[in-house]
Coordinates of C-alpha atoms and ligand atoms in Angstrom, one line a residue:
X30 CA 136.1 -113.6 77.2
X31 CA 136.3 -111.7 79.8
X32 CA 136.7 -107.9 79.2
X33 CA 138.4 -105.3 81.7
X34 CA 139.6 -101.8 81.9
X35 CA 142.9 -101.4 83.9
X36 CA 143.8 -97.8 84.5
X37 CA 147.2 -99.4 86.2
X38 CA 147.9 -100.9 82.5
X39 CA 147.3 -97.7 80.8
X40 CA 150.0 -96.9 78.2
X41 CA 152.8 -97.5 79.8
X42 CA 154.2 -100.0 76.8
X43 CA 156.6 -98.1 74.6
X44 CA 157.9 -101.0 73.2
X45 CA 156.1 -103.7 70.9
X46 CA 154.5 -106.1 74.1
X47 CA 156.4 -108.9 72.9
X48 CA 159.9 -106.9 73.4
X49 CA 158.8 -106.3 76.8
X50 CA 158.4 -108.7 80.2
X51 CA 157.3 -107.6 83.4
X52 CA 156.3 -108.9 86.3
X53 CA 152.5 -108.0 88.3
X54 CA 152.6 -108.0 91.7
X55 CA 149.1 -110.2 91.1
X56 CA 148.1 -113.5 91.8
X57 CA 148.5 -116.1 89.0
X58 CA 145.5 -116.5 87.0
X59 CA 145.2 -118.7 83.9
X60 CA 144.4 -115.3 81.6
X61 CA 146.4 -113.3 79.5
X62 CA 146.3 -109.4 79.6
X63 CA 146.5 -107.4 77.0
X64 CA 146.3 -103.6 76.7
X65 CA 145.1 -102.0 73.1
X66 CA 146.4 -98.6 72.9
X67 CA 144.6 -97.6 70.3
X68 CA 141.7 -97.5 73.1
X69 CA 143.2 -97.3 75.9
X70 CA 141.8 -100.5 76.9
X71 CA 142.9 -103.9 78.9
X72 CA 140.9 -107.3 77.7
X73 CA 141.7 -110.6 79.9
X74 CA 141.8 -113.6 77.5
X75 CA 141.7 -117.1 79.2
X76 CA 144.2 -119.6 78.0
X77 CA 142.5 -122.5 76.3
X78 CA 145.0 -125.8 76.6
X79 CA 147.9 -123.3 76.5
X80 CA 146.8 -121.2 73.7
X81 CA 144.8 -118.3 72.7
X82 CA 141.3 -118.9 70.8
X83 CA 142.0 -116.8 67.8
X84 CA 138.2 -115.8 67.8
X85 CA 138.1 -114.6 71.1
X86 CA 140.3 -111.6 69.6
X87 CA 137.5 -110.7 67.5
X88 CA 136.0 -108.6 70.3
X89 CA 138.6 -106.5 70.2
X90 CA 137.5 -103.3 68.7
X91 CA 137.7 -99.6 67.8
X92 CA 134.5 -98.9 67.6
X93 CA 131.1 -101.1 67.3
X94 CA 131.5 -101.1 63.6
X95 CA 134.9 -102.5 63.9
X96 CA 135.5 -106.0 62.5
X97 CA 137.8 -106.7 65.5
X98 CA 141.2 -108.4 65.8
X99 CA 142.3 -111.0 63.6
X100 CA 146.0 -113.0 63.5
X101 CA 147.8 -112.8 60.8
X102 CA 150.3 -116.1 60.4
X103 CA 151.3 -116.7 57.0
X104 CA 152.1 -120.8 56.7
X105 CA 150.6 -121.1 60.0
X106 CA 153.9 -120.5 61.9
X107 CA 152.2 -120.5 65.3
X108 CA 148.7 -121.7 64.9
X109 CA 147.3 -125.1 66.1
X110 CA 144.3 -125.5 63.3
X111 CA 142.9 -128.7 65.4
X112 CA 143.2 -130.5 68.5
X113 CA 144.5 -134.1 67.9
X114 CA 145.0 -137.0 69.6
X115 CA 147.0 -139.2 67.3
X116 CA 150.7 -138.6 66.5
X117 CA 152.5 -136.3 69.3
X118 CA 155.9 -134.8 67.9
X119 CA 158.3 -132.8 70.5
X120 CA 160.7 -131.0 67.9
X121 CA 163.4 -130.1 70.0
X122 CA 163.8 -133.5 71.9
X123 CA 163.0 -135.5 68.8
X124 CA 160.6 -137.4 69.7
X125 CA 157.8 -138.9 67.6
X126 CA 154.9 -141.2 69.1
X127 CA 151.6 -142.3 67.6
X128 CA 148.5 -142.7 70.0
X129 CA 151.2 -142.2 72.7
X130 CA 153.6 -145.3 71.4
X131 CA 157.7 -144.6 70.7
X132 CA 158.3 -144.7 67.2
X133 CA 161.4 -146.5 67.8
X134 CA 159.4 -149.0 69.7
X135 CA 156.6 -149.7 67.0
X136 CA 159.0 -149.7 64.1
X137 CA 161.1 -152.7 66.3
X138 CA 157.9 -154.8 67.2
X139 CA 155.3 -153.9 64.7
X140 CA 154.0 -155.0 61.3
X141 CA 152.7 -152.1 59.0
X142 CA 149.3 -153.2 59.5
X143 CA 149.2 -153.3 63.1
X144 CA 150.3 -149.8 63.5
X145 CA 147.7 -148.3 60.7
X146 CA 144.9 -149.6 63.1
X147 CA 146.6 -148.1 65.7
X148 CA 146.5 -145.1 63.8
X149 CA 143.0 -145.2 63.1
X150 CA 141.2 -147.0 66.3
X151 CA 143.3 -145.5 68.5
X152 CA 144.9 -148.8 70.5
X153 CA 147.1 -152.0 69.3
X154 CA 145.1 -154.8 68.0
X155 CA 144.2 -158.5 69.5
X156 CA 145.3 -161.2 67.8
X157 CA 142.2 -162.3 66.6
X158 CA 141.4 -157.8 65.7
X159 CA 144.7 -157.8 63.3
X160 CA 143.3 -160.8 61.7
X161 CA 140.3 -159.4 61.1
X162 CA 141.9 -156.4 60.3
X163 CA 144.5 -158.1 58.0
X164 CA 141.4 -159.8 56.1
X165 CA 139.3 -156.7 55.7
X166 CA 142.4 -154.8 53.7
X167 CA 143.4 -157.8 52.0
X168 CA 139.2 -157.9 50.5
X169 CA 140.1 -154.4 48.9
X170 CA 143.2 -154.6 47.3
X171 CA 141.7 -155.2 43.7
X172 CA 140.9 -152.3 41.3
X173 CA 138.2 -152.2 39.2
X174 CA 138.9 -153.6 35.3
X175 CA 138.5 -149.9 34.3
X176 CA 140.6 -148.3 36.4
X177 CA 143.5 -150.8 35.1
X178 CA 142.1 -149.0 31.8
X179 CA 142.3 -146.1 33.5
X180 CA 146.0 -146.3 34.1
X181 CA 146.9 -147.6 30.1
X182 CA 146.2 -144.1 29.2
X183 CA 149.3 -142.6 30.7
X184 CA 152.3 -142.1 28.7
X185 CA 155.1 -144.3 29.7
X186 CA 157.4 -141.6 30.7
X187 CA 154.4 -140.3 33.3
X188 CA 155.8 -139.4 36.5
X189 CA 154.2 -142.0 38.7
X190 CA 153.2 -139.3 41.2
X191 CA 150.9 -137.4 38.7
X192 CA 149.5 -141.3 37.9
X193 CA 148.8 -142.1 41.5
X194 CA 147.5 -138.6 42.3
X195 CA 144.8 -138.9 39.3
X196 CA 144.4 -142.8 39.8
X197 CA 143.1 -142.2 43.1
X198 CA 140.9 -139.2 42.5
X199 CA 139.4 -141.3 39.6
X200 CA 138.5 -144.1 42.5
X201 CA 135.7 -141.3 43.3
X202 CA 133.5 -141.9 39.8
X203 CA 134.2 -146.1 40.9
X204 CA 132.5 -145.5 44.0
X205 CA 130.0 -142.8 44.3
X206 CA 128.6 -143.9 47.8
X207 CA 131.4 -142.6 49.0
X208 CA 130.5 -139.0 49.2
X209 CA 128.4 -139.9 51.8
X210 CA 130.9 -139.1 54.5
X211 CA 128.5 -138.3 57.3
X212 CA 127.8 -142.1 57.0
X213 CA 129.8 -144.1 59.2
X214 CA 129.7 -147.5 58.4
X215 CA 130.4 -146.5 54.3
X216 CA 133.1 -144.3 55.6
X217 CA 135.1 -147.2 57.0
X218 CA 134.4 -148.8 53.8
X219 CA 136.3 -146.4 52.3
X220 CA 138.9 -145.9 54.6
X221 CA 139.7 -150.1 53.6
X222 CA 139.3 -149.3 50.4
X223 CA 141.6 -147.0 50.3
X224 CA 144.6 -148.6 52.3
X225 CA 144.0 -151.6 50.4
X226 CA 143.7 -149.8 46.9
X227 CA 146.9 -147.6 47.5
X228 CA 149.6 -150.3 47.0
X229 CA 148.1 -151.5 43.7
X230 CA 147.7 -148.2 41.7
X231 CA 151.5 -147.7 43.0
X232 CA 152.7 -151.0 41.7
X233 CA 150.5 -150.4 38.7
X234 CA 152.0 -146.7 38.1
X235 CA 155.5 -148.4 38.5
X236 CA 155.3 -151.8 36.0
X237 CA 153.6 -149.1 33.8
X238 CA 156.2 -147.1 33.5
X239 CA 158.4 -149.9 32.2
X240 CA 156.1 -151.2 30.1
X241 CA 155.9 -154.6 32.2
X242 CA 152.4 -156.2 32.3
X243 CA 150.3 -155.8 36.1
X244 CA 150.5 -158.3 38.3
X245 CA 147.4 -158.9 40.5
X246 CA 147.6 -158.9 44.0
X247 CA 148.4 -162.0 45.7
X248 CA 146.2 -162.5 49.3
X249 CA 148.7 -164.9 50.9
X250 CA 151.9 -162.0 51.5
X251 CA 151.5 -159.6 53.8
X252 CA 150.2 -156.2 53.0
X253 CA 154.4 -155.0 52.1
X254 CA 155.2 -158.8 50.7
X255 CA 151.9 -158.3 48.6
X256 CA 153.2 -155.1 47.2
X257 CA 156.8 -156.6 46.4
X258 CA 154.5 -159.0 44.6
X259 CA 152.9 -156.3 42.5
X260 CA 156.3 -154.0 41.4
X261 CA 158.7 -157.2 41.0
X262 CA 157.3 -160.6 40.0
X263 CA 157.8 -161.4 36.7
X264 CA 157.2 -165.2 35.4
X265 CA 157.6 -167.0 38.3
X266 CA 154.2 -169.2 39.3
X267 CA 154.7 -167.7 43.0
X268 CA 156.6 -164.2 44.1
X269 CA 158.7 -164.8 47.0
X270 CA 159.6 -161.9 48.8
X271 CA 163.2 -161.9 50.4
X272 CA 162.4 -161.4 54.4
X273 CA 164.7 -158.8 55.1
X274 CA 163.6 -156.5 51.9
X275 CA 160.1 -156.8 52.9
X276 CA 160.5 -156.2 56.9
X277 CA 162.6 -153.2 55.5
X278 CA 159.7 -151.7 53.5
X279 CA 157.4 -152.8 56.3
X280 CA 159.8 -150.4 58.5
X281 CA 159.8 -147.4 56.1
X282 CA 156.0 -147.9 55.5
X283 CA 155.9 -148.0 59.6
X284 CA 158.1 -144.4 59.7
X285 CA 155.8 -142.2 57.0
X286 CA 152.4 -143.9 58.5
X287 CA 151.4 -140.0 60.1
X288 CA 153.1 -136.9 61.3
X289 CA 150.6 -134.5 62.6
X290 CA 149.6 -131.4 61.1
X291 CA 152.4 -131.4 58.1
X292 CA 151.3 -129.9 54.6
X293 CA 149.4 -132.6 53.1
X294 CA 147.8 -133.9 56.2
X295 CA 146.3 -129.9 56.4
X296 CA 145.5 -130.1 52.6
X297 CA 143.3 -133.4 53.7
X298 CA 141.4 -131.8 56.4
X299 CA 141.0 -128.5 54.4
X300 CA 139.5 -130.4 51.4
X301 CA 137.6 -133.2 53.7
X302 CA 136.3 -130.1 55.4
X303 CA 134.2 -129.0 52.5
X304 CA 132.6 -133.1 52.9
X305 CA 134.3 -133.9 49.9
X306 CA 134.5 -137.7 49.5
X307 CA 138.1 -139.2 50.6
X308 CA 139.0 -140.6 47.4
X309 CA 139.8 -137.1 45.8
X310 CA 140.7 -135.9 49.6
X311 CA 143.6 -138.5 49.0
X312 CA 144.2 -137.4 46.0
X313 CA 144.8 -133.8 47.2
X314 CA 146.7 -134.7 50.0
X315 CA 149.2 -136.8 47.8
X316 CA 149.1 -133.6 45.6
X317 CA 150.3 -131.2 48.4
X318 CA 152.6 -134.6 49.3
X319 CA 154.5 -134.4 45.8
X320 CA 156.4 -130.8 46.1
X321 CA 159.8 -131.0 46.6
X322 CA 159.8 -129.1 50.2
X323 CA 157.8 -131.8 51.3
X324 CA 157.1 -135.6 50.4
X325 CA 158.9 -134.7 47.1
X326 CA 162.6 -134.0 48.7
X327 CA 163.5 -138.1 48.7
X328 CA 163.4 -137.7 45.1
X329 CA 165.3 -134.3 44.6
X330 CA 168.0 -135.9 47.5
X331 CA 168.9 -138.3 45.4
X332 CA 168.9 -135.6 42.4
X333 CA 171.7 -133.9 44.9
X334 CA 173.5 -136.7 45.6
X335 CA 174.1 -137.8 41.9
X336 CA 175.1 -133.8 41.0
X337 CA 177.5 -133.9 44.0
X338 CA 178.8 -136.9 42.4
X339 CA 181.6 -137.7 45.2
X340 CA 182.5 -137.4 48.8
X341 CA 185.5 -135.1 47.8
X342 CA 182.6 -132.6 46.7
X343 CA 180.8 -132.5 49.5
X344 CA 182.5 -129.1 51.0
X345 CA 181.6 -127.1 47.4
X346 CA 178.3 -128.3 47.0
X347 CA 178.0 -127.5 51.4
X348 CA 179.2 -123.8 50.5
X349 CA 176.7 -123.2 47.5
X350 CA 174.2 -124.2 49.9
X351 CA 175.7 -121.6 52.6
X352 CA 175.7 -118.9 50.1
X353 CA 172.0 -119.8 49.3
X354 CA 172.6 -120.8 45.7
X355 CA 171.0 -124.2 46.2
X356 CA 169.3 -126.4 49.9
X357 CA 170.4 -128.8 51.1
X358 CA 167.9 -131.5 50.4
X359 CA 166.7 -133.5 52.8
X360 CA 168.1 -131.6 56.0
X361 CA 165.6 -128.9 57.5
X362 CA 162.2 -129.2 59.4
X363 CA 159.3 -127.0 60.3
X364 CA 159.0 -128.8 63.6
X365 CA 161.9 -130.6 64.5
X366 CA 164.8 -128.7 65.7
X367 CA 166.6 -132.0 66.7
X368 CA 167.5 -135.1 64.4
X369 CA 164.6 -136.6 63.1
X370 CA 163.5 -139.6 65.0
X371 CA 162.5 -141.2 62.1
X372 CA 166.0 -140.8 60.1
X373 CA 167.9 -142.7 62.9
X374 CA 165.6 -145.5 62.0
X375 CA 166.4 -145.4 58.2
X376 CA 169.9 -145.0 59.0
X377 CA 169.4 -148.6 60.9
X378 CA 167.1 -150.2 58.5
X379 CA 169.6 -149.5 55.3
X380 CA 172.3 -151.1 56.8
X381 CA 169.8 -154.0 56.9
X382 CA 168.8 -153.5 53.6
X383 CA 172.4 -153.4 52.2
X384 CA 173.9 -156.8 53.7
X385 CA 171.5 -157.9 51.2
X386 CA 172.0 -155.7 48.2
X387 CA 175.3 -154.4 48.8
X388 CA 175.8 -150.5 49.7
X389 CA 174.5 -148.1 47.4
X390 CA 177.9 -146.0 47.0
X391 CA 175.7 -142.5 47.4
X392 CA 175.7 -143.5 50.9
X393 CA 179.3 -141.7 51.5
X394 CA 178.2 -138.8 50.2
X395 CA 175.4 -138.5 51.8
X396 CA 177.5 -139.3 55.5
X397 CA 180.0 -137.0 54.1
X398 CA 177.0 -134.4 53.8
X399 CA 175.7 -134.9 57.2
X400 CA 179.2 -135.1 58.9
X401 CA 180.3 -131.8 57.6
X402 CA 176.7 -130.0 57.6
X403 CA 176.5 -131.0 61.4
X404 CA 179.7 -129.6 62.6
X405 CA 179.5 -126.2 60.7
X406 CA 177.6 -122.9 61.9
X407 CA 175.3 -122.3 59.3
X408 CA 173.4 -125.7 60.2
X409 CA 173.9 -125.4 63.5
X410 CA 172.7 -121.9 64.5
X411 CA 169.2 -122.7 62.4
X412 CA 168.9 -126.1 63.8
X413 CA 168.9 -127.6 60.5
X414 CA 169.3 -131.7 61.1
X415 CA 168.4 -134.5 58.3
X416 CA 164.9 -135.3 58.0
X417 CA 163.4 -138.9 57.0
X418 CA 163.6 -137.5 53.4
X419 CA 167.5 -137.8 53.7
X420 CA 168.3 -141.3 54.0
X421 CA 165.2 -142.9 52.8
X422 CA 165.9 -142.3 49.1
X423 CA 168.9 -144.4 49.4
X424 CA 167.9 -147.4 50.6
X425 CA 164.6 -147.4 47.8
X426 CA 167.5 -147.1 45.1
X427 CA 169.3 -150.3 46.4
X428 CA 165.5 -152.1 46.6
X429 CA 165.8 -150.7 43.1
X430 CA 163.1 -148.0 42.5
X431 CA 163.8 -145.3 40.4
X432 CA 164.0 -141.9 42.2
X433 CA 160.4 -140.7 40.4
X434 CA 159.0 -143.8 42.3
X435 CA 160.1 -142.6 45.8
X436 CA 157.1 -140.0 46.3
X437 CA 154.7 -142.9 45.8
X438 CA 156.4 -144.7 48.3
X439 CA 155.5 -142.2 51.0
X440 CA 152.1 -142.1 49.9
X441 CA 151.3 -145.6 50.5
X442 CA 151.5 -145.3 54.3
X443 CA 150.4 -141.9 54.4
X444 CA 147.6 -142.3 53.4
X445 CA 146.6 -144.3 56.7
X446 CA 147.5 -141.1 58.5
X447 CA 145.6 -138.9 56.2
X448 CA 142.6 -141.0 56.5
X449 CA 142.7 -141.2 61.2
X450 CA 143.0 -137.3 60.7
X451 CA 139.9 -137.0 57.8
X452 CA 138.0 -139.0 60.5
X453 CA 138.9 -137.2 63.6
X454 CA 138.5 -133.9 61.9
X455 CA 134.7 -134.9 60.3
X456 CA 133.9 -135.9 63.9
X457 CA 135.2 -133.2 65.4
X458 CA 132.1 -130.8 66.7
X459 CA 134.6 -127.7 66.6
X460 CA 135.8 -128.3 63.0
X461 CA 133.4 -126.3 60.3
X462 CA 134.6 -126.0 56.8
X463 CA 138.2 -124.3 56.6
X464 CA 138.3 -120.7 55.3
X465 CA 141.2 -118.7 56.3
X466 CA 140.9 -114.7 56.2
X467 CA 142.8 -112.1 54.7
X468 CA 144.7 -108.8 54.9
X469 CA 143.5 -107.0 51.3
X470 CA 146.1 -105.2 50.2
X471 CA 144.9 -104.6 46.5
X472 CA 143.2 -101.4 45.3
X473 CA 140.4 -99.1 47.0
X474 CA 137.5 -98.7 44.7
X475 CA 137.7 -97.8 41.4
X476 CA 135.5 -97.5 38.3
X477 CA 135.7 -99.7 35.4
X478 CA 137.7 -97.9 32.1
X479 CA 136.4 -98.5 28.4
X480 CA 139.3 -100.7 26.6
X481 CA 140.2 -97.7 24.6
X482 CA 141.3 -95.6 27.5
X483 CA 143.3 -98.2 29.3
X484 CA 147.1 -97.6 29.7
X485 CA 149.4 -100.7 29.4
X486 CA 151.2 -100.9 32.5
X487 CA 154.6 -100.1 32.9
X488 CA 157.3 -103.3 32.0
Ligands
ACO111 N1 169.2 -126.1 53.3 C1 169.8 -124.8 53.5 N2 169.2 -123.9 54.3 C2 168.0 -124.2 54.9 C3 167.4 -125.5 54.7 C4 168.1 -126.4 53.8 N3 167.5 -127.6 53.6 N4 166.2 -125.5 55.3 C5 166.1 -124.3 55.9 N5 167.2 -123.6 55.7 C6 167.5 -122.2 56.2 C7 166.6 -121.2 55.5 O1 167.3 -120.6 54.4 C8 166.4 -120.1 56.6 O2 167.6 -119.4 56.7 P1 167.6 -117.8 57.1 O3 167.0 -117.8 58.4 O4 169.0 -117.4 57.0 O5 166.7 -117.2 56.0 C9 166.3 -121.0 57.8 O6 167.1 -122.2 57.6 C10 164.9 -121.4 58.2 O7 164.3 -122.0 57.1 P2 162.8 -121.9 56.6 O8 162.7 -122.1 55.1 O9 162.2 -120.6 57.1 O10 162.1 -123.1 57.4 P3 160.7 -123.7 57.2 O11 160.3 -124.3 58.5 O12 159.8 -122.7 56.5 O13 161.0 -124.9 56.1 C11 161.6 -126.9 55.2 C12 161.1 -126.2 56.4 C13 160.6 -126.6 54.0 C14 161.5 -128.4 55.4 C15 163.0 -126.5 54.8 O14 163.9 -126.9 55.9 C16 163.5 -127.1 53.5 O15 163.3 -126.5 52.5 N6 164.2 -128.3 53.6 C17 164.6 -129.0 52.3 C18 163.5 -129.7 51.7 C19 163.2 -131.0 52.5 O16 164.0 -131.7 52.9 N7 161.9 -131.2 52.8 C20 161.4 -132.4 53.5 C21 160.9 -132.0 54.8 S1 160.3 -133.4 55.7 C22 158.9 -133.8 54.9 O17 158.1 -133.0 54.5 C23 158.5 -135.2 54.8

């Protein structure tokens, strides 16, 4: 950093410097100025890709002794924690891309598959790279005998989400190796391991929760045909997957494969940051993934929808939202200020979906929700659109998942993107291990009190 005094800049601010612009008779220069008045003193910060470093604050002192200036940003508002090179989101246009592709593009052309090595590798495969791609995940869909043990320990009435969560963290005692993570090669290992693992313990979570008996995976279908196989086949020699189900789910899986720095992807890189293996990273990603603000809200939409009931309730349930007695589930975004790219797709795909298992009557409402929610004020002056979380619960109730299941199903793709940003981040030469600070606001120092002379605190 470079540090300069600048008499010229000398208290003159006797509003907060963000209340106030004013234009320097200077020549442009790719620096920020800032005057501390506590000192009386003007420090020149460069810009680094548009931003600030936040430790270049630091030399901003009182006095020697002086810790220097931190940020404060609770829920990291306005602070990139990484720089990333895989999925670019522009929240007020809408627009979602991995590795630079449209979304809209790679959910019309791609296969699931195709995309996650995208994802991770950074371009499209060959023909003969998806192959070998296609191979390598099929090798690794089996779990180990005792993990199916594993799983017969839940109770049937489980939620799926804590199975899968605690499935996968178990994978970590199955395969020790992999807390090697500085190791290449056994990382990649993993990383197959992983997407090929995902799609069983989530079948597995689901036909234990009915009681039905697992169905091993079948290395003819297609990674989403395979996992069709899993949930639905029942005593049929062969499962065959209807086309248009399965390029649906394909679709979906495509939609949910990454989204930047969202809550659980953070939770990854905070936990793979402290070289944690990536089976209990996953795990702890899918944990942060299950609350109902974020992965969780498919789930709690449908909850909504059934409590609304019908379309002719929509306006009452739309003005307990208004008066803040209840959200609306499903509509909202930390980053998108626009309609979700990704919800326009869904919208698309269950109409797909439903020439083939009729229309799942929630869909008025949930039109009815968006048609009124778009046009009034409230949603309107906060930006507040529907996310993927809206629509997507609808169409995995007419594929016939229970509402507990639809979590899992966000996981399974997910997990791709949580691995590409585990990898980028562990080869990152800037990333250390994650430790934000703190403003203390607790007590001053005071001296321990014998039990005896210790008042209860006031109710
Ligand atoms: N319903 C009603 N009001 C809302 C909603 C909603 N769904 N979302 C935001 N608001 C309001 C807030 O009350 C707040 O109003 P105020 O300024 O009058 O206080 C304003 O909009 C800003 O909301 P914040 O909560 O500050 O926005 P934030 O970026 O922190 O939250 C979030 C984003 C968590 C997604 C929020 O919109 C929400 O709770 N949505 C519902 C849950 C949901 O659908 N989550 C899935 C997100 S997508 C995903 O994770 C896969």
């Amino acid at each position: 950093m470079h540090l300069a005094q600048a008499e010229s800049l000398r208290p003159r601010y006797e509003a907060p410097l963000h209340l106030r612009k004013k234009e320097l008779n200077a020549m442009p220069k790719e620096t920020l100025s800032l005057v501390d008045n506590r000192t009386q003193t003007c420090y020149e910060l460069p810009f680094f890709k548009d931003t600030l470093r936040a430790m270049d604050l630091r030399q901003i002192k009182t006095d020697p002794q002086d810790f220097g200036l931190m940020t404060y940003d609770p829920a990291f508002m306005n602070t990139a924690s990484c720089q990333s090179a895989i999925t670019f989101i522009d929240g007020d246009q809408g627009i979602l891309r991995y590795r630079g592709y449209p979304i809209e593009q790679l959910a019309e052309k791609c296969t699931f598959l195709e995309v996650a090595y995208l994802i991770l590798f950074g371009e499209l495969p060959t023909a003969a790279q998806l192959a070998g791609w296609k191979n390598e995940i099929t090798l690794h869909t089996m779990l180990h005998e005792t993990t199916k043990k594993f799983l017969e320990g839940f109770l049937y009435g489980a939620h799926p989400m804590g199975m899968f969560i605690s499935t996968v963290a178990a994978l970590s005692t199955v395969y020790p190796e992999a807390r090697k993570v500085n190791d290449a090669e056994l990382r990649a290992l993993q990383i197959r391991r992983l997407i090929g693992k995902v799609p069983t313990i989530s079948a597995y979570t689901y036909r234990h929760s009915l009681g039905y008996p697992y169905v091993y995976p079948d290395n003819d279908l297609s990674y989403t045909e395979n996992f069709m196989n899993m949930l639905w086949k029942m005593a049929e020699p062969k499962y065959r997957p209807n086309p248009v189900l399965a390029r649906a789910l394909d679709i979906l899986f495509i939609l949910h494969a990454d989204h930047e720095q969202n809550c659980s992807t953070n939770v990854m890189r905070a936990v793979g940051s402290s070289l944690a293996d990536p089976f209990v990273c996953v795990a702890a990603a899918a944990a942060a993934l299950s609350g109902p603000l974020h992965g969780g809200a498919n789930e709690e939409v449908l909850k909504m929808l059934d409590e609304i009931g019908s379309k002719d309730k929509v306006p009452a349930y739309v003005e307990r939202v208004k008066a803040g007695q209840v959200r609306l589930m499903g509509f909202g975004h930390r980053v998108y200020k626009n309609y979700d790219p990704r919800a326009k797709i869904i919208k698309w795909a269950a109409d797909q979906v439903f020439e083939v298992t009729g229309r799942n009557p929630k869909l008025e409402i949930a039109l009815e929700l968006e048609r009124i929610a778009l046009q009034d004020d409230y949603f309107i002056k906060r930006k507040l659109y529907p996310n993927v979380d809206f629509y997507s619960g609808i169409i995995y109730q007419a594929l016939g998942f229970k509402p507990e299941m639809f979590t899992v199903l966000f996981a399974i793709p997910r997990t791709v993107g949580w691995l590409a940003q585990w990898e980028e981040m562990l080869l990152d030469p800037e990333q250390k291990i994650a430790r934000p600070r703190q403003i203390y606001t607790g007590y001053e120092l005071r001296d321990w009190l014998p039990i005896e002379k210790r008042a209860a605190p006031a109710a």
